Each structure stands twice: as structure tokens, then as C-alpha cells.
Amino acid sequence: MTLLQRIASAFKPQVKNQTYKSGDSRIIDLLGGYRSASGYAVNEESAMRVSAVYACVRLIAGAVATLPLHIYERNPEGRKEIDSPLWYLLNESPHKRWTAASMWEWVIKCNCLRGDAFVVLIRNAAGVVTEFRPLHPNMVRVHREGDRLTYYVNEYERYYGVDQDDMLHIPGFGYDGVHSQSVIEHAAFQSIGVALATDEYSGTFFANGAMTKHLISSDKKINSDQVDELRRIYSDKYAGTNNSGKPMVLSEGLKLTELSMTSADAELLDSRKYQVIDIARAFGVPPHMIGAQETTSSWGSGVEQMSIGFVKYTLNPYLNRITDEVNRKIFRTSRYYIEFQLDGLLKGDSKAESEADRQAIGGSQGPGWLTPNELRKKKNLPPIAGGDVLYDPKKSTAIAE
């Protein structure tokens, strides 16, 4: 199949009067990606070979995948958690080939690297969702007609259309009603290209001895064939880490001059630290959370404060986009909604957590805002008799909730 045929097949079925930008993610994939200023093509595959990108995506996706999703019903008294078959799909197994954790990791990876994530809703005859089927962004083409979107899917040579009500289109930052912006194609594009270049340079640098370079000179005239042969012998016998420490023997009046590492070499290698920080900045991840220990955090000290900052400023935008899309496509009403349970990520040390729990039930003679059984439920403990009353310090007794 020729390149033009591959491009044409990727956009089937054809839609008249539809144009595509050269920056379309599928075009990038087919052609190997845009080349950055460093000369390296940057796409989702090459970007994930950069350790900082991999660490950022893994951190965000892994954190979201650990969060349980609960289903609630709004009522005049507040809200009530309800039991529904949908809970199993959202938290355990959305599809025969997927676990829920894997699906949410995939969704966040698509958001980070491609901008948009797509999950088909499979409904039964009554219109109830029975499965979620995640799709690769390469398989999906979004077509807008007025205020409606239609999704044309090319899934393993099977073409079909999906109405917007049956597709979870979870956008990333910069959503314009059809497509979102990708971090690697915008904010981190050049940094990833430079990181790929410095990674290869560093590998070559260490393969060639890691420290020094040599200049071989002679008082006699040497022809081009002799120069090439001398280079080959030197490379085979003395270059590289495996040959480090071997004595060098020169004859025929040859002289060896050792050249130390230049300042440019040192600065280029040191620039790898900056690329880590720049890539982390683009993903909204504190550098110290992906192993850049030489950086400091401005989010306070301690695991608790760092975790709270990470949840507030990095995770919440991803979580809100997921819950908004699920709520409007599945429930289509304000009565029911899903919400991620963040308690696990916001936990502090055991002493601080115990103090917070004690205050929640009014243990410090202040007004309680949780009943003992509500707190026990959060700890996965069974209810106790008399545990459904809320403490009221003004009356010095517990009153019914």
C-alpha cells in the first residue's frame, strides 16, 4: 500500500467539503511526526521514549486509576450514595478486554499525548449502558455538523458511525468543540525534541569513552587511506567503555594528545536537567514528583501538602472533564452524578489523619459533621449500633441526623 493510499484509508469514510490540517494527529502518525528544531520527529511514540514524559504520563494516569468512582443521588437532605450496576463498569470491568484501572490510565494517556480520548458506550435495547469500549484516537475521526458531532470509527477494518450521545469524548486542555490540544504537540514539543537529541548524544558520548577525546598527529605525511585505517584501529581497540583503561601503543612517530571535555559538552549534558523541568512544567507536574530531586517544591513541606497541591492543580482538571462527560452522556439529568473519591490521595500521616477523624465526629467538643457510621464506612468498617447520630455540643447529647 502506498503512502497516499495509507493516508486515504485512515480517513474513510470520506465526507464531502471536509478538510484536514497538516497538523492532524493521524497525519503526524503516518508521516512520522513533525520534526522539531533539533531534527527529531516528535509524536506519541517518540515522546514516551523520553523518561520525563513517561514519568509525567505514568504519574497522572496512575493517580487517576487509583481513585474509586461513586454514584450519588441528589435529594433535599443533601446527597445519597446509590448502588448501581454502573458502579462495576466504572470501578472494576468496563469491557471484556479491559479493567477499569487500565481504561482510566488509557484515557489519561490519550489526554496527555493526543489531547482527546474516546470511549464508545455500548447500550442494550432499553438504552442502558452495559459496556465501555476504549478506542485509539487513530481510529476516530470527529465530524461536526451544526451543534452535533458524529464520530466515524475505523476499528480493525470495520467502519461505522457513532452519535455523540453514544461516545464519551473526554477532552484535554484547549478543547474547541471538536478537538483538544496535545501537550507534546504544543507546550512540550521543542523540549521533547531536544531531550531526544541529548539522549542520543549522551549515549554516543558515553559509548566513546565518556570522558576524553584524542588527537593523533605525526611528523610524517599520512595519506587518506592510512588516516581511515588509523581511525578504524583506534575505534576498535581503544574507544568505548569496554576498552577503557587499556594501554595505547603508537609507532611510526605518531603522537597522542588528550583533549579534555569542552565546556559545550558539559553544558549540553547539564541541559538534560533543564529539559526534565521544562517537560514537567508542560504537564503540570512538580519536577520532584518525577525524580528531579535537585528541585524544590513551592507547595509546602511534607507528603500531605505536596499531595494536596498535586490533586488541586494537576489532577482536578482531568477528573472534572471525565465526570462532566460521563454525567451528561449517561445520566442526562442533575439528579444522579458520579464523583471521584479523593480521600486516599489527600491523606496525611497517621497522626494527622486520626486527629482529623476525631474532629469530624465531634471528638474535640466541637460540632460533628460526620456520624460514626459514616466515618466507619469510609474506613470500610461495618456500622455499629447507635452510630447514625450526629454529635451536637450545644445540647451535650447526640441528636438524630
mmCIF file of C-alpha atoms in Angstrom:
data_model
loop_
_atom_site.group_PDB
_atom_site.id
_atom_site.type_symbol
_atom_site.label_atom_id
_atom_site.label_comp_id
_atom_site.label_asym_id
_atom_site.label_seq_id
_atom_site.Cartn_x
_atom_site.Cartn_y
_atom_site.Cartn_z
ATOM 1 C CA MET A 1 0.000 0.000 0.000
ATOM 2 C CA THR A 2 1.414 3.392 -0.993
ATOM 3 C CA LEU A 3 1.705 6.305 1.407
ATOM 4 C CA LEU A 4 -1.192 8.138 -0.266
ATOM 5 C CA GLN A 5 -3.359 5.020 -0.008
ATOM 6 C CA ARG A 6 -2.500 4.708 3.692
ATOM 7 C CA ILE A 7 -3.475 8.332 4.267
ATOM 8 C CA ALA A 8 -6.707 7.914 2.307
ATOM 9 C CA SER A 9 -7.707 4.758 4.173
ATOM 10 C CA ALA A 10 -7.139 6.457 7.516
ATOM 11 C CA PHE A 11 -9.856 8.990 6.724
ATOM 12 C CA LYS A 12 -12.594 6.662 5.452
ATOM 13 C CA PRO A 13 -15.490 7.063 5.139
ATOM 14 C CA GLN A 14 -14.978 10.268 3.152
ATOM 15 C CA VAL A 15 -17.051 13.330 3.962
ATOM 16 C CA LYS A 16 -17.527 15.984 1.302
ATOM 17 C CA ASN A 17 -16.235 19.500 1.934
ATOM 18 C CA GLN A 18 -14.106 18.216 4.825
ATOM 19 C CA THR A 19 -10.532 19.495 5.079
ATOM 20 C CA TYR A 20 -7.684 18.338 7.283
ATOM 21 C CA LYS A 21 -4.787 20.285 8.684
ATOM 22 C CA SER A 22 -1.240 19.092 8.193
ATOM 23 C CA GLY A 23 -1.079 19.001 11.999
ATOM 24 C CA ASP A 24 -3.830 16.376 12.257
ATOM 25 C CA SER A 25 -2.591 13.692 14.673
ATOM 26 C CA ARG A 26 -3.253 10.865 12.192
ATOM 27 C CA ILE A 27 -1.204 12.590 9.504
ATOM 28 C CA ILE A 28 1.602 13.001 12.026
ATOM 29 C CA ASP A 29 1.487 9.303 12.828
ATOM 30 C CA LEU A 30 1.548 8.268 9.169
ATOM 31 C CA LEU A 31 4.417 10.564 8.281
ATOM 32 C CA GLY A 32 6.431 10.019 11.455
ATOM 33 C CA GLY A 33 5.592 13.271 13.230
ATOM 34 C CA TYR A 34 6.684 16.881 12.869
ATOM 35 C CA ARG A 35 10.383 17.422 13.131
ATOM 36 C CA SER A 36 11.385 19.679 15.972
ATOM 37 C CA ALA A 37 14.171 22.242 15.724
ATOM 38 C CA SER A 38 16.563 19.547 16.960
ATOM 39 C CA GLY A 39 15.756 17.477 13.860
ATOM 40 C CA TYR A 40 13.906 14.754 15.767
ATOM 41 C CA ALA A 41 10.298 13.815 14.998
ATOM 42 C CA VAL A 42 8.014 14.222 17.997
ATOM 43 C CA ASN A 43 4.889 12.064 18.252
ATOM 44 C CA GLU A 44 3.312 9.962 20.980
ATOM 45 C CA GLU A 45 5.675 7.036 20.396
ATOM 46 C CA SER A 46 8.912 9.014 20.336
ATOM 47 C CA ALA A 47 7.781 11.228 23.238
ATOM 48 C CA MET A 48 7.249 8.213 25.502
ATOM 49 C CA ARG A 49 10.906 7.268 24.978
ATOM 50 C CA VAL A 50 11.826 10.375 26.978
ATOM 51 C CA SER A 51 11.927 9.386 30.632
ATOM 52 C CA ALA A 52 10.458 12.704 31.854
ATOM 53 C CA VAL A 53 7.435 12.369 29.537
ATOM 54 C CA TYR A 54 6.940 8.737 30.514
ATOM 55 C CA ALA A 55 7.156 9.622 34.216
ATOM 56 C CA CYS A 56 4.657 12.508 33.924
ATOM 57 C CA VAL A 57 2.107 10.457 31.986
ATOM 58 C CA ARG A 58 2.536 7.441 34.270
ATOM 59 C CA LEU A 59 2.167 9.606 37.391
ATOM 60 C CA ILE A 60 -1.025 11.387 36.291
ATOM 61 C CA ALA A 61 -2.630 8.292 34.741
ATOM 62 C CA GLY A 62 -1.682 6.070 37.668
ATOM 63 C CA ALA A 63 -3.073 8.532 40.212
ATOM 64 C CA VAL A 64 -6.432 8.753 38.405
ATOM 65 C CA ALA A 65 -6.618 4.966 38.031
ATOM 66 C CA THR A 66 -6.355 4.505 41.815
ATOM 67 C CA LEU A 67 -9.382 6.680 42.579
ATOM 68 C CA PRO A 68 -12.729 4.965 43.187
ATOM 69 C CA LEU A 69 -15.808 6.401 41.468
ATOM 70 C CA HIS A 70 -19.035 6.645 43.447
ATOM 71 C CA ILE A 71 -22.560 7.236 42.159
ATOM 72 C CA TYR A 72 -24.749 9.705 44.052
ATOM 73 C CA GLU A 73 -28.342 10.888 44.049
ATOM 74 C CA ARG A 74 -29.200 14.472 44.966
ATOM 75 C CA ASN A 75 -32.049 14.877 47.439
ATOM 76 C CA PRO A 76 -33.377 17.656 49.694
ATOM 77 C CA GLU A 77 -31.282 16.382 52.606
ATOM 78 C CA GLY A 78 -28.033 16.515 50.616
ATOM 79 C CA ARG A 79 -26.891 13.513 48.677
ATOM 80 C CA LYS A 80 -27.090 9.759 48.952
ATOM 81 C CA GLU A 81 -24.727 7.169 47.566
ATOM 82 C CA ILE A 82 -26.623 4.618 45.494
ATOM 83 C CA ASP A 83 -25.891 1.094 44.387
ATOM 84 C CA SER A 84 -25.978 0.596 40.610
ATOM 85 C CA PRO A 85 -24.641 -1.933 38.045
ATOM 86 C CA LEU A 86 -22.837 1.058 36.552
ATOM 87 C CA TRP A 87 -20.501 1.060 39.582
ATOM 88 C CA TYR A 88 -18.991 -2.261 38.470
ATOM 89 C CA LEU A 89 -18.331 -0.909 34.973
ATOM 90 C CA LEU A 90 -16.687 2.255 36.280
ATOM 91 C CA ASN A 91 -14.608 0.630 39.019
ATOM 92 C CA GLU A 92 -13.928 -2.977 38.043
ATOM 93 C CA SER A 93 -14.517 -4.179 34.478
ATOM 94 C CA PRO A 94 -15.907 -1.865 31.778
ATOM 95 C CA HIS A 95 -15.249 -4.345 28.955
ATOM 96 C CA LYS A 96 -14.229 -7.962 28.447
ATOM 97 C CA ARG A 97 -10.692 -6.897 27.477
ATOM 98 C CA TRP A 98 -10.246 -4.077 29.967
ATOM 99 C CA THR A 99 -10.099 -3.453 33.678
ATOM 100 C CA ALA A 100 -11.373 -0.116 34.924
ATOM 101 C CA ALA A 101 -7.887 0.938 36.071
ATOM 102 C CA SER A 102 -6.449 0.188 32.623
ATOM 103 C CA MET A 103 -9.246 2.103 30.908
ATOM 104 C CA TRP A 104 -8.723 5.251 33.002
ATOM 105 C CA GLU A 105 -4.959 5.039 32.511
ATOM 106 C CA TRP A 106 -5.545 4.803 28.761
ATOM 107 C CA VAL A 107 -7.927 7.769 28.812
ATOM 108 C CA ILE A 108 -5.414 9.967 30.652
ATOM 109 C CA LYS A 109 -2.562 8.836 28.405
ATOM 110 C CA CYS A 110 -4.621 9.873 25.364
ATOM 111 C CA ASN A 111 -5.390 13.227 27.015
ATOM 112 C CA CYS A 112 -1.710 13.856 27.706
ATOM 113 C CA LEU A 113 -0.300 12.721 24.364
ATOM 114 C CA ARG A 114 -3.130 13.281 21.892
ATOM 115 C CA GLY A 115 -5.497 15.754 23.563
ATOM 116 C CA ASP A 116 -8.712 13.739 23.126
ATOM 117 C CA ALA A 117 -9.784 10.350 24.469
ATOM 118 C CA PHE A 118 -12.656 8.289 23.067
ATOM 119 C CA VAL A 119 -14.758 5.566 24.731
ATOM 120 C CA VAL A 120 -17.782 4.039 22.969
ATOM 121 C CA LEU A 121 -20.871 3.461 25.120
ATOM 122 C CA ILE A 122 -22.486 0.094 24.375
ATOM 123 C CA ARG A 123 -26.193 0.131 25.299
ATOM 124 C CA ASN A 124 -28.820 -2.592 25.479
ATOM 125 C CA ALA A 125 -32.257 -2.410 23.897
ATOM 126 C CA ALA A 126 -33.527 -0.316 26.808
ATOM 127 C CA GLY A 127 -30.753 2.250 26.304
ATOM 128 C CA VAL A 128 -28.885 1.257 29.472
ATOM 129 C CA VAL A 129 -25.084 1.296 29.243
ATOM 130 C CA THR A 130 -23.700 -2.236 29.547
ATOM 131 C CA GLU A 131 -20.103 -1.733 28.360
ATOM 132 C CA PHE A 132 -17.420 0.886 27.805
ATOM 133 C CA ARG A 133 -15.092 0.257 24.865
ATOM 134 C CA PRO A 134 -11.983 2.486 24.729
ATOM 135 C CA LEU A 135 -10.676 3.401 21.273
ATOM 136 C CA HIS A 136 -7.312 4.534 19.997
ATOM 137 C CA PRO A 137 -7.519 8.160 18.760
ATOM 138 C CA ASN A 138 -6.155 6.977 15.400
ATOM 139 C CA MET A 139 -9.377 5.038 14.919
ATOM 140 C CA VAL A 140 -11.677 8.024 15.354
ATOM 141 C CA ARG A 141 -12.467 10.973 13.110
ATOM 142 C CA VAL A 142 -14.700 13.707 14.504
ATOM 143 C CA HIS A 143 -17.134 15.426 12.143
ATOM 144 C CA ARG A 144 -19.141 18.456 13.196
ATOM 145 C CA GLU A 145 -22.484 19.270 11.622
ATOM 146 C CA GLY A 146 -24.119 22.260 13.263
ATOM 147 C CA ASP A 147 -24.162 21.693 17.002
ATOM 148 C CA ARG A 148 -23.900 17.906 16.721
ATOM 149 C CA LEU A 149 -20.841 15.695 16.456
ATOM 150 C CA THR A 150 -20.597 12.400 14.632
ATOM 151 C CA TYR A 151 -17.692 10.026 15.193
ATOM 152 C CA TYR A 152 -16.508 7.874 12.287
ATOM 153 C CA VAL A 153 -14.630 4.861 13.600
ATOM 154 C CA ASN A 154 -12.209 2.661 11.680
ATOM 155 C CA GLU A 155 -11.819 -0.275 14.068
ATOM 156 C CA TYR A 156 -9.733 -3.080 12.581
ATOM 157 C CA GLU A 157 -11.050 -2.538 9.037
ATOM 158 C CA ARG A 158 -14.621 -2.213 10.293
ATOM 159 C CA TYR A 159 -16.135 1.205 9.601
ATOM 160 C CA TYR A 160 -19.108 2.612 11.479
ATOM 161 C CA GLY A 161 -20.510 5.866 12.764
ATOM 162 C CA VAL A 162 -21.304 6.761 16.371
ATOM 163 C CA ASP A 163 -23.653 9.514 17.502
ATOM 164 C CA GLN A 164 -22.289 11.929 20.085
ATOM 165 C CA ASP A 165 -24.679 10.580 22.735
ATOM 166 C CA ASP A 166 -23.000 7.166 22.495
ATOM 167 C CA MET A 167 -19.389 8.339 22.617
ATOM 168 C CA LEU A 168 -17.526 9.535 25.684
ATOM 169 C CA HIS A 169 -15.346 12.220 24.133
ATOM 170 C CA ILE A 170 -13.130 13.209 27.054
ATOM 171 C CA PRO A 171 -11.253 16.337 26.025
ATOM 172 C CA GLY A 172 -7.930 17.703 27.118
ATOM 173 C CA PHE A 173 -6.928 21.324 27.597
ATOM 174 C CA GLY A 174 -7.884 23.760 24.832
ATOM 175 C CA TYR A 175 -10.986 21.938 23.593
ATOM 176 C CA ASP A 176 -12.636 23.948 20.781
ATOM 177 C CA GLY A 177 -15.813 21.908 20.463
ATOM 178 C CA VAL A 178 -14.208 19.348 18.148
ATOM 179 C CA HIS A 179 -10.575 18.779 19.126
ATOM 180 C CA SER A 180 -8.238 19.470 22.041
ATOM 181 C CA GLN A 181 -4.600 20.485 22.234
ATOM 182 C CA SER A 182 -1.927 17.900 22.875
ATOM 183 C CA VAL A 183 0.798 18.671 25.416
ATOM 184 C CA ILE A 184 3.502 17.105 23.252
ATOM 185 C CA GLU A 185 2.416 18.953 20.109
ATOM 186 C CA HIS A 186 2.255 22.340 21.793
ATOM 187 C CA ALA A 187 3.756 23.110 25.198
ATOM 188 C CA ALA A 188 6.499 20.449 25.254
ATOM 189 C CA PHE A 189 7.165 19.999 21.533
ATOM 190 C CA GLN A 190 10.626 21.556 21.327
ATOM 191 C CA SER A 191 11.671 20.348 24.784
ATOM 192 C CA ILE A 192 10.907 16.751 23.849
ATOM 193 C CA GLY A 193 12.822 17.145 20.580
ATOM 194 C CA VAL A 194 15.829 18.488 22.468
ATOM 195 C CA ALA A 195 15.528 15.706 25.040
ATOM 196 C CA LEU A 196 15.568 13.079 22.281
ATOM 197 C CA ALA A 197 18.654 14.707 20.766
ATOM 198 C CA THR A 198 20.524 14.973 24.079
ATOM 199 C CA ASP A 199 19.638 11.384 24.966
ATOM 200 C CA GLU A 200 21.239 10.149 21.761
ATOM 201 C CA TYR A 201 24.216 12.469 22.159
ATOM 202 C CA SER A 202 24.718 11.300 25.741
ATOM 203 C CA GLY A 203 24.595 7.662 24.672
ATOM 204 C CA THR A 204 27.152 8.289 21.942
ATOM 205 C CA PHE A 205 29.283 10.327 24.320
ATOM 206 C CA PHE A 206 29.491 7.535 26.876
ATOM 207 C CA ALA A 207 29.937 4.888 24.177
ATOM 208 C CA ASN A 208 33.011 6.749 23.007
ATOM 209 C CA GLY A 209 34.721 6.728 26.360
ATOM 210 C CA ALA A 210 32.565 9.175 28.305
ATOM 211 C CA MET A 211 35.405 11.497 29.276
ATOM 212 C CA THR A 212 38.159 12.320 26.834
ATOM 213 C CA LYS A 213 38.918 12.714 23.171
ATOM 214 C CA HIS A 214 42.277 12.252 21.480
ATOM 215 C CA LEU A 215 44.210 13.899 18.693
ATOM 216 C CA ILE A 216 46.723 11.671 16.863
ATOM 217 C CA SER A 217 49.424 13.532 14.949
ATOM 218 C CA SER A 218 52.562 12.630 13.036
ATOM 219 C CA ASP A 219 55.606 14.436 11.649
ATOM 220 C CA LYS A 220 55.355 12.301 8.534
ATOM 221 C CA LYS A 221 52.857 12.671 5.728
ATOM 222 C CA ILE A 222 49.883 10.314 6.014
ATOM 223 C CA ASN A 223 47.591 9.628 3.078
ATOM 224 C CA SER A 224 43.817 9.361 3.348
ATOM 225 C CA ASP A 225 43.786 5.547 3.387
ATOM 226 C CA GLN A 226 46.211 5.480 6.311
ATOM 227 C CA VAL A 227 44.108 8.051 8.171
ATOM 228 C CA ASP A 228 40.977 5.930 7.715
ATOM 229 C CA GLU A 229 42.808 2.786 8.829
ATOM 230 C CA LEU A 230 44.206 4.559 11.887
ATOM 231 C CA ARG A 231 40.743 5.765 12.853
ATOM 232 C CA ARG A 232 39.331 2.249 12.477
ATOM 233 C CA ILE A 233 42.047 0.674 14.610
ATOM 234 C CA TYR A 234 41.696 3.354 17.283
ATOM 235 C CA SER A 235 37.890 2.961 17.355
ATOM 236 C CA ASP A 236 38.063 -0.852 17.556
ATOM 237 C CA LYS A 237 40.797 -1.133 20.174
ATOM 238 C CA TYR A 238 40.652 1.961 22.342
ATOM 239 C CA ALA A 239 37.249 3.722 22.033
ATOM 240 C CA GLY A 240 34.225 2.907 24.176
ATOM 241 C CA THR A 241 33.727 1.995 27.799
ATOM 242 C CA ASN A 242 34.716 -1.643 27.210
ATOM 243 C CA ASN A 243 38.203 -0.539 26.176
ATOM 244 C CA SER A 244 38.625 1.981 28.970
ATOM 245 C CA GLY A 245 41.960 1.577 30.755
ATOM 246 C CA LYS A 246 43.704 -0.393 28.033
ATOM 247 C CA PRO A 247 47.240 0.868 27.276
ATOM 248 C CA MET A 248 47.651 2.571 23.932
ATOM 249 C CA VAL A 249 50.632 1.673 21.736
ATOM 250 C CA LEU A 250 51.729 4.030 18.966
ATOM 251 C CA SER A 251 54.540 3.638 16.450
ATOM 252 C CA GLU A 252 55.949 5.289 13.325
ATOM 253 C CA GLY A 253 56.399 8.620 15.087
ATOM 254 C CA LEU A 254 52.740 9.013 15.999
ATOM 255 C CA LYS A 255 51.928 11.306 18.901
ATOM 256 C CA LEU A 256 48.788 11.321 21.051
ATOM 257 C CA THR A 257 47.305 14.497 22.528
ATOM 258 C CA GLU A 258 44.474 14.206 25.034
ATOM 259 C CA LEU A 259 41.620 16.663 24.680
ATOM 260 C CA SER A 260 39.506 17.269 27.769
ATOM 261 C CA MET A 261 35.732 17.647 27.732
ATOM 262 C CA THR A 262 34.789 21.021 26.312
ATOM 263 C CA SER A 263 32.517 23.419 28.164
ATOM 264 C CA ALA A 264 29.965 22.934 25.381
ATOM 265 C CA ASP A 265 29.906 19.183 26.062
ATOM 266 C CA ALA A 266 29.413 19.765 29.774
ATOM 267 C CA GLU A 267 26.659 22.333 29.208
ATOM 268 C CA LEU A 268 24.836 20.089 26.742
ATOM 269 C CA LEU A 269 24.822 17.197 29.187
ATOM 270 C CA ASP A 270 23.734 19.501 32.002
ATOM 271 C CA SER A 271 20.879 20.774 29.826
ATOM 272 C CA ARG A 272 19.159 17.414 30.323
ATOM 273 C CA LYS A 273 18.205 18.609 33.819
ATOM 274 C CA TYR A 274 16.512 21.665 32.337
ATOM 275 C CA GLN A 275 14.582 19.534 29.839
ATOM 276 C CA VAL A 276 13.156 17.474 32.710
ATOM 277 C CA ILE A 277 11.941 20.643 34.447
ATOM 278 C CA ASP A 278 10.525 22.111 31.222
ATOM 279 C CA ILE A 279 8.646 18.912 30.332
ATOM 280 C CA ALA A 280 7.297 18.608 33.882
ATOM 281 C CA ARG A 281 6.117 22.225 33.670
ATOM 282 C CA ALA A 282 4.230 21.499 30.445
ATOM 283 C CA PHE A 283 2.403 18.557 32.056
ATOM 284 C CA GLY A 284 1.721 20.496 35.259
ATOM 285 C CA VAL A 285 3.714 18.030 37.369
ATOM 286 C CA PRO A 286 6.105 19.162 40.133
ATOM 287 C CA PRO A 287 9.598 18.066 38.999
ATOM 288 C CA HIS A 288 10.387 16.476 42.356
ATOM 289 C CA MET A 289 7.470 14.059 41.835
ATOM 290 C CA ILE A 290 9.161 12.533 38.783
ATOM 291 C CA GLY A 291 12.572 12.162 40.387
ATOM 292 C CA ALA A 292 14.141 15.607 39.845
ATOM 293 C CA GLN A 293 15.342 15.735 43.429
ATOM 294 C CA GLU A 294 17.578 18.758 42.857
ATOM 295 C CA THR A 295 14.452 20.915 42.567
ATOM 296 C CA THR A 296 12.395 22.226 45.442
ATOM 297 C CA SER A 297 8.641 22.387 45.904
ATOM 298 C CA SER A 298 6.711 25.614 46.476
ATOM 299 C CA TRP A 299 3.675 23.664 47.622
ATOM 300 C CA GLY A 300 4.752 23.367 51.243
ATOM 301 C CA SER A 301 6.685 20.667 53.019
ATOM 302 C CA GLY A 302 5.686 17.099 53.709
ATOM 303 C CA VAL A 303 3.888 14.451 51.689
ATOM 304 C CA GLU A 304 0.472 15.761 52.725
ATOM 305 C CA GLN A 305 0.937 19.285 51.349
ATOM 306 C CA MET A 306 2.587 18.045 48.149
ATOM 307 C CA SER A 307 -0.226 15.563 47.565
ATOM 308 C CA ILE A 308 -2.881 18.232 48.124
ATOM 309 C CA GLY A 309 -1.156 20.561 45.661
ATOM 310 C CA PHE A 310 -0.843 17.808 43.062
ATOM 311 C CA VAL A 311 -4.538 16.924 43.386
ATOM 312 C CA LYS A 312 -5.701 20.552 43.251
ATOM 313 C CA TYR A 313 -3.636 21.863 40.387
ATOM 314 C CA THR A 314 -2.842 18.808 38.272
ATOM 315 C CA LEU A 315 -5.409 16.044 38.774
ATOM 316 C CA ASN A 316 -8.635 18.016 39.292
ATOM 317 C CA PRO A 317 -8.849 19.339 35.700
ATOM 318 C CA TYR A 318 -8.579 15.775 34.343
ATOM 319 C CA LEU A 319 -11.124 14.464 36.876
ATOM 320 C CA ASN A 320 -13.615 17.256 36.175
ATOM 321 C CA ARG A 321 -13.505 16.644 32.429
ATOM 322 C CA ILE A 322 -14.157 12.923 32.979
ATOM 323 C CA THR A 323 -17.060 13.387 35.400
ATOM 324 C CA ASP A 324 -18.678 16.115 33.296
ATOM 325 C CA GLU A 325 -18.653 13.924 30.188
ATOM 326 C CA VAL A 326 -19.857 10.771 31.974
ATOM 327 C CA ASN A 327 -22.641 12.626 33.794
ATOM 328 C CA ARG A 328 -24.061 14.289 30.692
ATOM 329 C CA LYS A 329 -23.817 11.238 28.441
ATOM 330 C CA ILE A 330 -25.053 8.544 30.856
ATOM 331 C CA PHE A 331 -27.436 10.199 33.338
ATOM 332 C CA ARG A 332 -28.634 13.209 31.309
ATOM 333 C CA THR A 333 -30.097 14.671 34.490
ATOM 334 C CA SER A 334 -28.884 16.616 37.507
ATOM 335 C CA ARG A 335 -30.424 14.071 39.861
ATOM 336 C CA TYR A 336 -27.657 11.476 39.506
ATOM 337 C CA TYR A 337 -23.935 12.033 39.112
ATOM 338 C CA ILE A 338 -20.572 10.368 39.630
ATOM 339 C CA GLU A 339 -17.694 11.704 41.674
ATOM 340 C CA PHE A 340 -14.125 10.558 42.270
ATOM 341 C CA GLN A 341 -13.296 9.773 45.883
ATOM 342 C CA LEU A 342 -10.121 11.724 46.661
ATOM 343 C CA ASP A 343 -9.683 10.798 50.316
ATOM 344 C CA GLY A 344 -6.942 8.276 49.571
ATOM 345 C CA LEU A 345 -4.744 10.880 47.845
ATOM 346 C CA LEU A 346 -5.416 13.582 50.428
ATOM 347 C CA LYS A 347 -4.462 11.505 53.428
ATOM 348 C CA GLY A 348 -1.701 12.830 55.646
ATOM 349 C CA ASP A 349 0.344 10.917 58.164
ATOM 350 C CA SER A 350 -1.479 8.617 60.588
ATOM 351 C CA LYS A 351 -1.375 11.131 63.449
ATOM 352 C CA ALA A 352 -2.855 13.952 61.350
ATOM 353 C CA GLU A 353 -5.457 11.614 59.875
ATOM 354 C CA SER A 354 -6.545 10.386 63.304
ATOM 355 C CA GLU A 355 -6.891 13.963 64.549
ATOM 356 C CA ALA A 356 -8.995 14.930 61.519
ATOM 357 C CA ASP A 357 -11.263 11.891 62.013
ATOM 358 C CA ARG A 358 -11.688 12.685 65.708
ATOM 359 C CA GLN A 359 -12.745 16.252 64.921
ATOM 360 C CA ALA A 360 -15.102 15.053 62.183
ATOM 361 C CA ILE A 361 -17.285 13.199 64.689
ATOM 362 C CA GLY A 362 -17.056 15.973 67.319
ATOM 363 C CA GLY A 363 -14.371 14.391 69.462
ATOM 364 C CA SER A 364 -12.890 17.800 70.373
ATOM 365 C CA GLN A 365 -16.234 19.001 71.772
ATOM 366 C CA GLY A 366 -16.873 20.866 68.535
ATOM 367 C CA PRO A 367 -19.835 20.260 66.205
ATOM 368 C CA GLY A 368 -19.516 16.992 64.332
ATOM 369 C CA TRP A 369 -20.076 16.822 60.591
ATOM 370 C CA LEU A 370 -19.847 13.029 60.246
ATOM 371 C CA THR A 371 -21.668 10.335 62.156
ATOM 372 C CA PRO A 372 -19.550 7.451 63.486
ATOM 373 C CA ASN A 373 -21.066 5.088 60.928
ATOM 374 C CA GLU A 374 -20.332 7.485 58.061
ATOM 375 C CA LEU A 375 -16.717 7.571 59.170
ATOM 376 C CA ARG A 376 -16.619 3.795 59.572
ATOM 377 C CA LYS A 377 -17.984 3.371 56.061
ATOM 378 C CA LYS A 378 -15.077 5.449 54.701
ATOM 379 C CA LYS A 379 -12.723 3.082 56.531
ATOM 380 C CA ASN A 380 -14.507 0.025 55.081
ATOM 381 C CA LEU A 381 -15.736 -0.957 58.551
ATOM 382 C CA PRO A 382 -19.223 -2.297 59.419
ATOM 383 C CA PRO A 383 -21.762 0.024 61.107
ATOM 384 C CA ILE A 384 -22.296 -0.060 64.857
ATOM 385 C CA ALA A 385 -25.436 0.326 66.928
ATOM 386 C CA GLY A 386 -26.193 3.966 67.719
ATOM 387 C CA GLY A 387 -23.674 5.159 65.165
ATOM 388 C CA ASP A 388 -26.154 7.043 62.965
ATOM 389 C CA VAL A 389 -26.466 10.151 65.120
ATOM 390 C CA LEU A 390 -24.593 13.424 64.787
ATOM 391 C CA TYR A 391 -22.924 14.997 67.825
ATOM 392 C CA ASP A 392 -24.253 18.379 68.971
ATOM 393 C CA PRO A 393 -22.021 20.029 71.632
ATOM 394 C CA LYS A 394 -24.634 22.707 72.486
ATOM 395 C CA LYS A 395 -27.051 20.120 73.762
ATOM 396 C CA SER A 396 -24.266 17.939 75.138
ATOM 397 C CA THR A 397 -26.109 14.987 73.590
ATOM 398 C CA ALA A 398 -26.279 13.378 70.181
ATOM 399 C CA ILE A 399 -29.256 14.228 68.020
ATOM 400 C CA ALA A 400 -30.731 12.231 65.185
ATOM 401 C CA GLU A 401 -29.365 13.173 61.816
#
